[in-house]
Amino acid sequence: NLRFKINQGVLTDCRLMPHEREVTVPPGVHTIGSSAFYKWQNLERIILPDGVKTIRPSAFENCRKLKYVRLPESVVSIGASAFSGCESLEEIILPPKLTVLLQNLFKDCYSLKKICFPEQLAKLAWGVFMNCTSLEEVCLPIHTSVPDYAFQNCRSLKTVAIPYVSERIGVGAFQNCESLKNIVIPSRIRTITEFAFLNCTSLTGIQIPENVQFIGQEAFKNTGLEYVVIPSTITEAGGEVFANCEHLERVIFSGGIKEIYPGMFQDCISLKEIQLPDGVEIISRNAFSGCKSLTDITFPESLISVSYTAFTLCHNLWNLHWNGLDFLVKQFCDTENYSAPYEVMPNISTAFLSVMRSEVLRDEKVIAVYQYLFWQYLQFPEKQRLTEYIHENLEYMFRSLIAVKD
């Protein structure tokens, strides 16, 4: 009933009769060729003989009913996408000599719940377990790292142990792992790339190690984080790193960070208080936009620039504390005794005006501030920074406040 096409130990093709559900590959085969069993719709079990060393790319791809594969210990290499699309495969034991799992190897294996890794495994390639929606637990061998898209869309994954040798968590590695609750990031990690934990809605706490220097765009966006400690080693971050973390109530900065990056805490609706550490110089656009519960924020003396959209829709932000810059608060009520550095004041004024409800400042006070800052511009016309501020920001903010009042 079965016909195998074998050429010098390489099985390149075979034909399965409609009623056949199981295949036993004959002895003497050392290689399963590329796409040899591709898209065999009725195949449920396959037994490979001892002596098989290589399984080439896409060998069993899209065998949708395949439930069981017997891999002999002699296998040392499995090609990319070899078992991709095997939707019924629930468990697989990888041979002990295997050192690399190539890209998309088990992608779209929706029923895969358990996998046993060989101790010698040294490398995972991108997308290796992408869309394995039934996979619940992973304990990676100690010599591996987490590549791009490795566990993306593994919606049942609850626990992951990342090997301590890892220095990088790949792009979208755990994206959409909505059941992920426990993960320990080892101390050697330096880079958490973009989308790494995006939409991990069950992830309530995580410790970012002190060695981390870069966190990519949307790395923790829309997670269940309740608190986070930003290590002092961070030198760069992408946009919206913690955006839409609706349960985030507490953020602790260890110092060192110089910029609150665009949209970093945007729409963190439970965030109530922020104390920015000394050294922060820039608060970028939409950094705290939509933080509806934010009531208190402390600005450091090092601050030199605040985007006028940094605090939009922060309707409850009433308490602004200035370390060494108390004169700025006073300035909004008394424009006659101003002595602040003219380069600092306009940028901070922008943020202040953008969050204050119009009823806090009477119209005449708003106008007084506007006129005073314009006077500052006239006094220092050679300062390009003030020129840009007047033309690009101040008039926009003033008109916005009046529009809100009306």
GROMACS .gro file of C-alpha atoms in nm:
model
  406
    1ASN     CA    1   0.000   0.000   0.000
    2LEU     CA    2   0.296   0.227   0.051
    3ARG     CA    3   0.556   0.318  -0.201
    4PHE     CA    4   0.875   0.489  -0.090
    5LYS     CA    5   1.110   0.676  -0.317
    6ILE     CA    6   1.459   0.633  -0.170
    7ASN     CA    7   1.780   0.742  -0.337
    8GLN     CA    8   2.108   0.652  -0.164
    9GLY     CA    9   1.951   0.659   0.181
   10VAL     CA   10   1.750   0.975   0.123
   11LEU     CA   11   1.372   0.935   0.138
   12THR     CA   12   1.243   1.196  -0.104
   13ASP     CA   13   0.882   1.089  -0.158
   14CYS     CA   14   0.623   0.828  -0.074
   15ARG     CA   15   0.260   0.767  -0.145
   16LEU     CA   16  -0.001   0.696   0.118
   17MET     CA   17  -0.325   0.518   0.036
   18PRO     CA   18  -0.644   0.695   0.155
   19HIS     CA   19  -0.706   0.452   0.444
   20GLU     CA   20  -0.348   0.460   0.574
   21ARG     CA   21  -0.293   0.642   0.904
   22GLU     CA   22   0.050   0.517   1.013
   23VAL     CA   23   0.386   0.499   0.840
   24THR     CA   24   0.697   0.308   0.939
   25VAL     CA   25   0.996   0.422   0.739
   26PRO     CA   26   1.210   0.122   0.631
   27PRO     CA   27   1.566   0.067   0.762
   28GLY     CA   28   1.858   0.207   0.565
   29VAL     CA   29   1.716   0.559   0.541
   30HIS     CA   30   1.948   0.819   0.696
   31THR     CA   31   1.776   1.135   0.564
   32ILE     CA   32   1.415   1.244   0.534
   33GLY     CA   33   1.409   1.476   0.235
   34SER     CA   34   1.259   1.821   0.209
   35SER     CA   35   0.878   1.812   0.196
   36ALA     CA   36   0.884   1.431   0.180
   37PHE     CA   37   0.555   1.406   0.373
   38TYR     CA   38   0.436   1.760   0.308
   39LYS     CA   39   0.062   1.809   0.359
   40TRP     CA   40  -0.028   1.445   0.410
   41GLN     CA   41  -0.378   1.506   0.543
   42ASN     CA   42  -0.452   1.160   0.691
   43LEU     CA   43  -0.115   1.074   0.847
   44GLU     CA   44  -0.146   1.032   1.227
   45ARG     CA   45   0.165   0.835   1.331
   46ILE     CA   46   0.513   0.800   1.189
   47ILE     CA   47   0.798   0.579   1.307
   48LEU     CA   48   1.150   0.667   1.193
   49PRO     CA   49   1.414   0.393   1.206
   50ASP     CA   50   1.740   0.405   1.399
   51GLY     CA   51   2.008   0.551   1.179
   52VAL     CA   52   1.812   0.854   1.057
   53LYS     CA   53   2.041   1.152   1.112
   54THR     CA   54   1.880   1.434   0.918
   55ILE     CA   55   1.527   1.562   0.872
   56ARG     CA   56   1.527   1.829   0.607
   57PRO     CA   57   1.312   2.146   0.592
   58SER     CA   58   0.933   2.111   0.571
   59ALA     CA   59   0.960   1.730   0.584
   60PHE     CA   60   0.628   1.694   0.772
   61GLU     CA   61   0.491   2.043   0.728
   62ASN     CA   62   0.112   2.076   0.737
   63CYS     CA   63   0.046   1.713   0.829
   64ARG     CA   64  -0.256   1.839   1.017
   65LYS     CA   65  -0.364   1.507   1.174
   66LEU     CA   66  -0.017   1.393   1.281
   67LYS     CA   67  -0.030   1.309   1.655
   68TYR     CA   68   0.283   1.105   1.717
   69VAL     CA   69   0.638   1.107   1.584
   70ARG     CA   70   0.907   0.869   1.696
   71LEU     CA   71   1.245   1.040   1.653
   72PRO     CA   72   1.544   0.807   1.699
   73GLU     CA   73   1.844   0.913   1.908
   74SER     CA   74   2.056   0.918   1.593
   75VAL     CA   75   1.892   1.240   1.467
   76VAL     CA   76   2.136   1.533   1.481
   77SER     CA   77   1.966   1.785   1.252
   78ILE     CA   78   1.607   1.893   1.189
   79GLY     CA   79   1.541   2.152   0.919
   80ALA     CA   80   1.334   2.468   0.933
   81SER     CA   81   0.955   2.426   0.942
   82ALA     CA   82   0.993   2.048   0.955
   83PHE     CA   83   0.684   2.010   1.176
   84SER     CA   84   0.520   2.346   1.111
   85GLY     CA   85   0.143   2.322   1.081
   86CYS     CA   86   0.116   1.981   1.251
   87GLU     CA   87  -0.197   2.095   1.430
   88SER     CA   88  -0.270   1.765   1.614
   89LEU     CA   89   0.081   1.702   1.750
   90GLU     CA   90   0.056   1.704   2.131
   91GLU     CA   91   0.398   1.594   2.250
   92ILE     CA   92   0.743   1.535   2.110
   93ILE     CA   93   1.068   1.414   2.259
   94LEU     CA   94   1.367   1.566   2.088
   95PRO     CA   95   1.675   1.345   2.040
   96PRO     CA   96   1.973   1.405   2.274
   97LYS     CA   97   2.226   1.497   2.003
   98LEU     CA   98   2.019   1.783   1.867
   99THR     CA   99   2.191   2.120   1.927
  100VAL     CA  100   1.985   2.362   1.716
  101LEU     CA  101   1.612   2.418   1.661
  102LEU     CA  102   1.571   2.609   1.337
  103GLN     CA  103   1.316   2.874   1.243
  104ASN     CA  104   0.944   2.795   1.253
  105LEU     CA  105   1.020   2.435   1.347
  106PHE     CA  106   0.698   2.386   1.545
  107LYS     CA  107   0.506   2.691   1.427
  108ASP     CA  108   0.127   2.646   1.426
  109CYS     CA  109   0.139   2.322   1.626
  110TYR     CA  110  -0.179   2.425   1.803
  111SER     CA  111  -0.212   2.108   2.015
  112LEU     CA  112   0.148   2.088   2.136
  113LYS     CA  113   0.140   2.087   2.517
  114LYS     CA  114   0.473   1.941   2.613
  115ILE     CA  115   0.820   1.928   2.469
  116CYS     CA  116   1.130   1.769   2.613
  117PHE     CA  117   1.452   1.951   2.524
  118PRO     CA  118   1.793   1.779   2.496
  119GLU     CA  119   2.055   1.906   2.742
  120GLN     CA  120   2.300   1.983   2.461
  121LEU     CA  121   2.059   2.220   2.287
  122ALA     CA  122   2.250   2.546   2.229
  123LYS     CA  123   2.035   2.756   1.997
  124LEU     CA  124   1.675   2.838   1.916
  125ALA     CA  125   1.594   3.018   1.593
  126TRP     CA  126   1.319   3.273   1.542
  127GLY     CA  127   0.955   3.167   1.549
  128VAL     CA  128   1.039   2.818   1.668
  129PHE     CA  129   0.721   2.778   1.878
  130MET     CA  130   0.512   3.057   1.731
  131ASN     CA  131   0.136   3.001   1.761
  132CYS     CA  132   0.167   2.691   1.979
  133THR     CA  133  -0.151   2.792   2.156
  134SER     CA  134  -0.171   2.488   2.389
  135LEU     CA  135   0.188   2.504   2.519
  136GLU     CA  136   0.172   2.570   2.895
  137GLU     CA  137   0.522   2.540   3.036
  138VAL     CA  138   0.875   2.575   2.901
  139CYS     CA  139   1.206   2.513   3.071
  140LEU     CA  140   1.481   2.597   2.828
  141PRO     CA  141   1.824   2.430   2.850
  142ILE     CA  142   2.093   2.634   3.019
  143HIS     CA  143   2.290   2.718   2.704
  144THR     CA  144   2.007   2.869   2.500
  145SER     CA  145   1.867   3.219   2.461
  146VAL     CA  146   1.526   3.353   2.356
  147PRO     CA  147   1.517   3.453   1.986
  148ASP     CA  148   1.272   3.671   1.796
  149TYR     CA  149   0.909   3.553   1.798
  150ALA     CA  150   1.009   3.231   1.977
  151PHE     CA  151   0.683   3.197   2.174
  152GLN     CA  152   0.467   3.457   2.007
  153ASN     CA  153   0.093   3.384   2.041
  154CYS     CA  154   0.147   3.095   2.285
  155ARG     CA  155  -0.173   3.193   2.462
  156SER     CA  156  -0.169   2.909   2.719
  157LEU     CA  157   0.192   2.957   2.826
  158LYS     CA  158   0.202   3.023   3.202
  159THR     CA  159   0.561   2.973   3.311
  160VAL     CA  160   0.897   3.023   3.142
  161ALA     CA  161   1.247   2.979   3.278
  162ILE     CA  162   1.496   3.182   3.074
  163PRO     CA  163   1.852   3.043   3.090
  164TYR     CA  164   2.095   3.255   3.292
  165VAL     CA  165   2.342   3.282   3.000
  166SER     CA  166   2.094   3.483   2.793
  167GLU     CA  167   2.180   3.848   2.719
  168ARG     CA  168   1.884   3.932   2.495
  169ILE     CA  169   1.512   3.868   2.479
  170GLY     CA  170   1.411   3.871   2.114
  171VAL     CA  171   1.157   4.079   1.925
  172GLY     CA  172   0.802   3.973   2.012
  173ALA     CA  173   0.940   3.668   2.192
  174PHE     CA  174   0.640   3.641   2.428
  175GLN     CA  175   0.399   3.869   2.247
  176ASN     CA  176   0.033   3.782   2.310
  177CYS     CA  177   0.115   3.520   2.574
  178GLU     CA  178  -0.194   3.625   2.763
  179SER     CA  179  -0.168   3.349   3.029
  180LEU     CA  180   0.195   3.418   3.119
  181LYS     CA  181   0.216   3.483   3.493
  182ASN     CA  182   0.566   3.389   3.599
  183ILE     CA  183   0.890   3.470   3.427
  184VAL     CA  184   1.233   3.535   3.572
  185ILE     CA  185   1.463   3.756   3.367
  186PRO     CA  186   1.823   3.652   3.439
  187SER     CA  187   2.076   3.908   3.557
  188ARG     CA  188   2.286   3.891   3.238
  189ILE     CA  189   2.009   4.025   3.016
  190ARG     CA  190   2.115   4.354   2.857
  191THR     CA  191   1.846   4.399   2.591
  192ILE     CA  192   1.471   4.353   2.603
  193THR     CA  193   1.367   4.416   2.245
  194GLU     CA  194   1.048   4.560   2.100
  195PHE     CA  195   0.716   4.384   2.162
  196ALA     CA  196   0.887   4.127   2.386
  197PHE     CA  197   0.595   4.102   2.632
  198LEU     CA  198   0.331   4.297   2.442
  199ASN     CA  199  -0.024   4.197   2.548
  200CYS     CA  200   0.087   3.963   2.828
  201THR     CA  201  -0.222   4.063   3.023
  202SER     CA  202  -0.169   3.814   3.311
  203LEU     CA  203   0.185   3.930   3.383
  204THR     CA  204   0.143   4.128   3.707
  205GLY     CA  205   0.502   4.165   3.821
  206ILE     CA  206   0.847   4.148   3.673
  207GLN     CA  207   1.197   4.236   3.790
  208ILE     CA  208   1.406   4.412   3.530
  209PRO     CA  209   1.773   4.336   3.608
  210GLU     CA  210   2.025   4.612   3.670
  211ASN     CA  211   2.225   4.510   3.362
  212VAL     CA  212   1.946   4.599   3.118
  213GLN     CA  213   2.052   4.890   2.900
  214PHE     CA  214   1.781   4.895   2.633
  215ILE     CA  215   1.407   4.830   2.636
  216GLY     CA  216   1.243   4.831   2.296
  217GLN     CA  217   0.921   4.979   2.167
  218GLU     CA  218   0.604   4.848   2.335
  219ALA     CA  219   0.805   4.584   2.520
  220PHE     CA  220   0.561   4.574   2.814
  221LYS     CA  221   0.264   4.747   2.655
  222ASN     CA  222  -0.081   4.626   2.766
  223THR     CA  223   0.051   4.390   3.032
  224GLY     CA  224  -0.098   4.329   3.377
  225LEU     CA  225   0.196   4.489   3.558
  226GLU     CA  226   0.105   4.647   3.892
  227TYR     CA  227   0.445   4.793   3.972
  228VAL     CA  228   0.777   4.831   3.796
  229VAL     CA  229   1.128   4.934   3.893
  230ILE     CA  230   1.325   5.112   3.619
  231PRO     CA  231   1.694   5.023   3.666
  232SER     CA  232   1.962   5.289   3.660
  233THR     CA  233   2.147   5.115   3.376
  234ILE     CA  234   1.884   5.198   3.112
  235THR     CA  235   2.037   5.429   2.852
  236GLU     CA  236   1.775   5.400   2.578
  237ALA     CA  237   1.415   5.291   2.532
  238GLY     CA  238   1.159   5.282   2.256
  239GLY     CA  239   0.815   5.439   2.251
  240GLU     CA  240   0.518   5.324   2.460
  241VAL     CA  241   0.722   5.077   2.665
  242PHE     CA  242   0.462   5.055   2.945
  243ALA     CA  243   0.166   5.208   2.764
  244ASN     CA  244  -0.184   5.075   2.838
  245CYS     CA  245  -0.075   4.896   3.155
  246GLU     CA  246  -0.412   4.961   3.315
  247HIS     CA  247  -0.320   4.807   3.653
  248LEU     CA  248   0.014   4.983   3.692
  249GLU     CA  249  -0.002   5.183   4.016
  250ARG     CA  250   0.359   5.234   4.112
  251VAL     CA  251   0.677   5.317   3.922
  252ILE     CA  252   1.014   5.343   4.093
  253PHE     CA  253   1.311   5.497   3.913
  254SER     CA  254   1.653   5.387   4.034
  255GLY     CA  255   1.814   5.688   3.868
  256GLY     CA  256   2.035   5.717   3.563
  257ILE     CA  257   1.759   5.760   3.306
  258LYS     CA  258   1.774   6.093   3.118
  259GLU     CA  259   1.452   6.082   2.920
  260ILE     CA  260   1.096   5.973   2.978
  261TYR     CA  261   1.045   5.838   2.630
  262PRO     CA  262   0.745   5.898   2.400
  263GLY     CA  263   0.428   5.739   2.532
  264MET     CA  264   0.626   5.554   2.798
  265PHE     CA  265   0.334   5.544   3.045
  266GLN     CA  266   0.055   5.650   2.814
  267ASP     CA  267  -0.294   5.541   2.928
  268CYS     CA  268  -0.172   5.384   3.252
  269ILE     CA  269  -0.503   5.474   3.409
  270SER     CA  270  -0.422   5.346   3.761
  271LEU     CA  271  -0.093   5.534   3.798
  272LYS     CA  272  -0.133   5.785   4.082
  273GLU     CA  273   0.207   5.928   4.163
  274ILE     CA  274   0.540   5.975   3.990
  275GLN     CA  275   0.869   6.096   4.135
  276LEU     CA  276   1.116   6.155   3.857
  277PRO     CA  277   1.480   6.107   3.961
  278ASP     CA  278   1.749   6.368   3.933
  279GLY     CA  279   1.911   6.339   3.593
  280VAL     CA  280   1.592   6.333   3.388
  281GLU     CA  281   1.625   6.608   3.129
  282ILE     CA  282   1.343   6.538   2.883
  283ILE     CA  283   0.980   6.436   2.914
  284SER     CA  284   0.879   6.342   2.561
  285ARG     CA  285   0.546   6.353   2.381
  286ASN     CA  286   0.257   6.162   2.537
  287ALA     CA  287   0.484   6.029   2.811
  288PHE     CA  288   0.200   6.033   3.067
  289SER     CA  289  -0.089   6.112   2.837
  290GLY     CA  290  -0.419   5.960   2.951
  291CYS     CA  291  -0.300   5.881   3.306
  292LYS     CA  292  -0.639   5.970   3.448
  293SER     CA  293  -0.555   5.881   3.810
  294LEU     CA  294  -0.226   6.069   3.823
  295THR     CA  295  -0.248   6.330   4.098
  296ASP     CA  296   0.115   6.398   4.198
  297ILE     CA  297   0.437   6.435   4.008
  298THR     CA  298   0.778   6.553   4.123
  299PHE     CA  299   1.005   6.718   3.869
  300PRO     CA  300   1.386   6.709   3.912
  301GLU     CA  301   1.610   7.013   3.893
  302SER     CA  302   1.780   6.860   3.588
  303LEU     CA  303   1.464   6.893   3.374
  304ILE     CA  304   1.510   7.114   3.066
  305SER     CA  305   1.238   7.009   2.822
  306VAL     CA  306   0.877   6.891   2.846
  307SER     CA  307   0.660   6.815   2.546
  308TYR     CA  308   0.331   7.003   2.546
  309THR     CA  309   0.149   6.667   2.501
  310ALA     CA  310   0.335   6.494   2.784
  311PHE     CA  311   0.041   6.520   3.027
  312THR     CA  312  -0.265   6.555   2.806
  313LEU     CA  313  -0.587   6.408   2.951
  314CYS     CA  314  -0.433   6.392   3.300
  315HIS     CA  315  -0.746   6.552   3.444
  316ASN     CA  316  -0.662   6.486   3.810
  317LEU     CA  317  -0.303   6.609   3.807
  318TRP     CA  318  -0.314   6.894   4.057
  319ASN     CA  319   0.004   6.856   4.262
  320LEU     CA  320   0.326   6.943   4.083
  321HIS     CA  321   0.641   6.945   4.292
  322TRP     CA  322   0.959   7.108   4.169
  323ASN     CA  323   1.295   7.014   4.317
  324GLY     CA  324   1.482   7.343   4.313
  325LEU     CA  325   1.231   7.502   4.078
  326ASP     CA  326   0.963   7.628   4.317
  327PHE     CA  327   0.985   7.969   4.157
  328LEU     CA  328   0.813   7.828   3.850
  329VAL     CA  329   0.499   7.749   4.042
  330LYS     CA  330   0.503   8.094   4.197
  331GLN     CA  331   0.550   8.247   3.856
  332PHE     CA  332   0.201   8.149   3.745
  333CYS     CA  333   0.054   8.367   4.020
  334ASP     CA  334   0.309   8.647   4.023
  335THR     CA  335   0.466   8.756   3.697
  336GLU     CA  336   0.644   9.059   3.842
  337ASN     CA  337   0.917   8.888   4.042
  338TYR     CA  338   1.055   8.639   3.796
  339SER     CA  339   1.422   8.542   3.797
  340ALA     CA  340   1.423   8.189   3.656
  341PRO     CA  341   1.653   8.083   3.373
  342TYR     CA  342   1.465   8.178   3.061
  343GLU     CA  343   1.568   7.863   2.874
  344VAL     CA  344   1.408   7.631   3.130
  345MET     CA  345   1.088   7.811   3.211
  346PRO     CA  346   0.896   7.801   2.879
  347ASN     CA  347   0.930   7.425   2.833
  348ILE     CA  348   0.808   7.348   3.184
  349SER     CA  349   0.535   7.608   3.150
  350THR     CA  350   0.405   7.418   2.849
  351ALA     CA  351   0.357   7.100   3.050
  352PHE     CA  352   0.203   7.291   3.340
  353LEU     CA  353  -0.047   7.471   3.120
  354SER     CA  354  -0.137   7.158   2.925
  355VAL     CA  355  -0.266   6.973   3.231
  356MET     CA  356  -0.427   7.250   3.434
  357ARG     CA  357  -0.802   7.281   3.402
  358SER     CA  358  -0.906   7.624   3.287
  359GLU     CA  359  -1.087   7.698   3.614
  360VAL     CA  360  -0.761   7.676   3.810
  361LEU     CA  361  -0.628   7.986   3.639
  362ARG     CA  362  -0.853   8.280   3.580
  363ASP     CA  363  -0.854   8.415   3.229
  364GLU     CA  364  -0.651   8.718   3.333
  365LYS     CA  365  -0.385   8.493   3.486
  366VAL     CA  366  -0.360   8.284   3.171
  367ILE     CA  367  -0.326   8.603   2.970
  368ALA     CA  368  -0.068   8.737   3.216
  369VAL     CA  369   0.146   8.425   3.176
  370TYR     CA  370   0.110   8.440   2.801
  371GLN     CA  371   0.211   8.805   2.792
  372TYR     CA  372   0.500   8.752   3.028
  373LEU     CA  373   0.645   8.469   2.824
  374PHE     CA  374   0.609   8.678   2.513
  375TRP     CA  375   0.801   8.951   2.692
  376GLN     CA  376   1.071   8.697   2.763
  377TYR     CA  377   1.087   8.628   2.392
  378LEU     CA  378   1.129   8.998   2.318
  379GLN     CA  379   1.407   9.027   2.576
  380PHE     CA  380   1.602   8.735   2.430
  381PRO     CA  381   1.520   8.723   2.057
  382GLU     CA  382   1.859   8.572   1.979
  383LYS     CA  383   1.766   8.251   2.159
  384GLN     CA  384   1.647   8.006   1.896
  385ARG     CA  385   1.495   7.783   2.161
  386LEU     CA  386   1.257   8.054   2.277
  387THR     CA  387   1.175   8.147   1.919
  388GLU     CA  388   1.075   7.791   1.838
  389TYR     CA  389   0.879   7.769   2.160
  390ILE     CA  390   0.678   8.085   2.094
  391HIS     CA  391   0.597   7.994   1.735
  392GLU     CA  392   0.533   7.623   1.776
  393ASN     CA  393   0.404   7.564   2.129
  394LEU     CA  394   0.290   7.864   2.324
  395GLU     CA  395   0.019   7.998   2.096
  396TYR     CA  396  -0.117   7.645   2.050
  397MET     CA  397  -0.140   7.587   2.426
  398PHE     CA  398  -0.293   7.926   2.493
  399ARG     CA  399  -0.565   7.874   2.230
  400SER     CA  400  -0.629   7.521   2.363
  401LEU     CA  401  -0.690   7.651   2.714
  402ILE     CA  402  -0.929   7.916   2.592
  403ALA     CA  403  -1.111   7.656   2.379
  404VAL     CA  404  -1.155   7.431   2.682
  405LYS     CA  405  -1.288   7.723   2.884
  406ASP     CA  406  -1.541   7.807   2.610
   0.00000   0.00000   0.00000
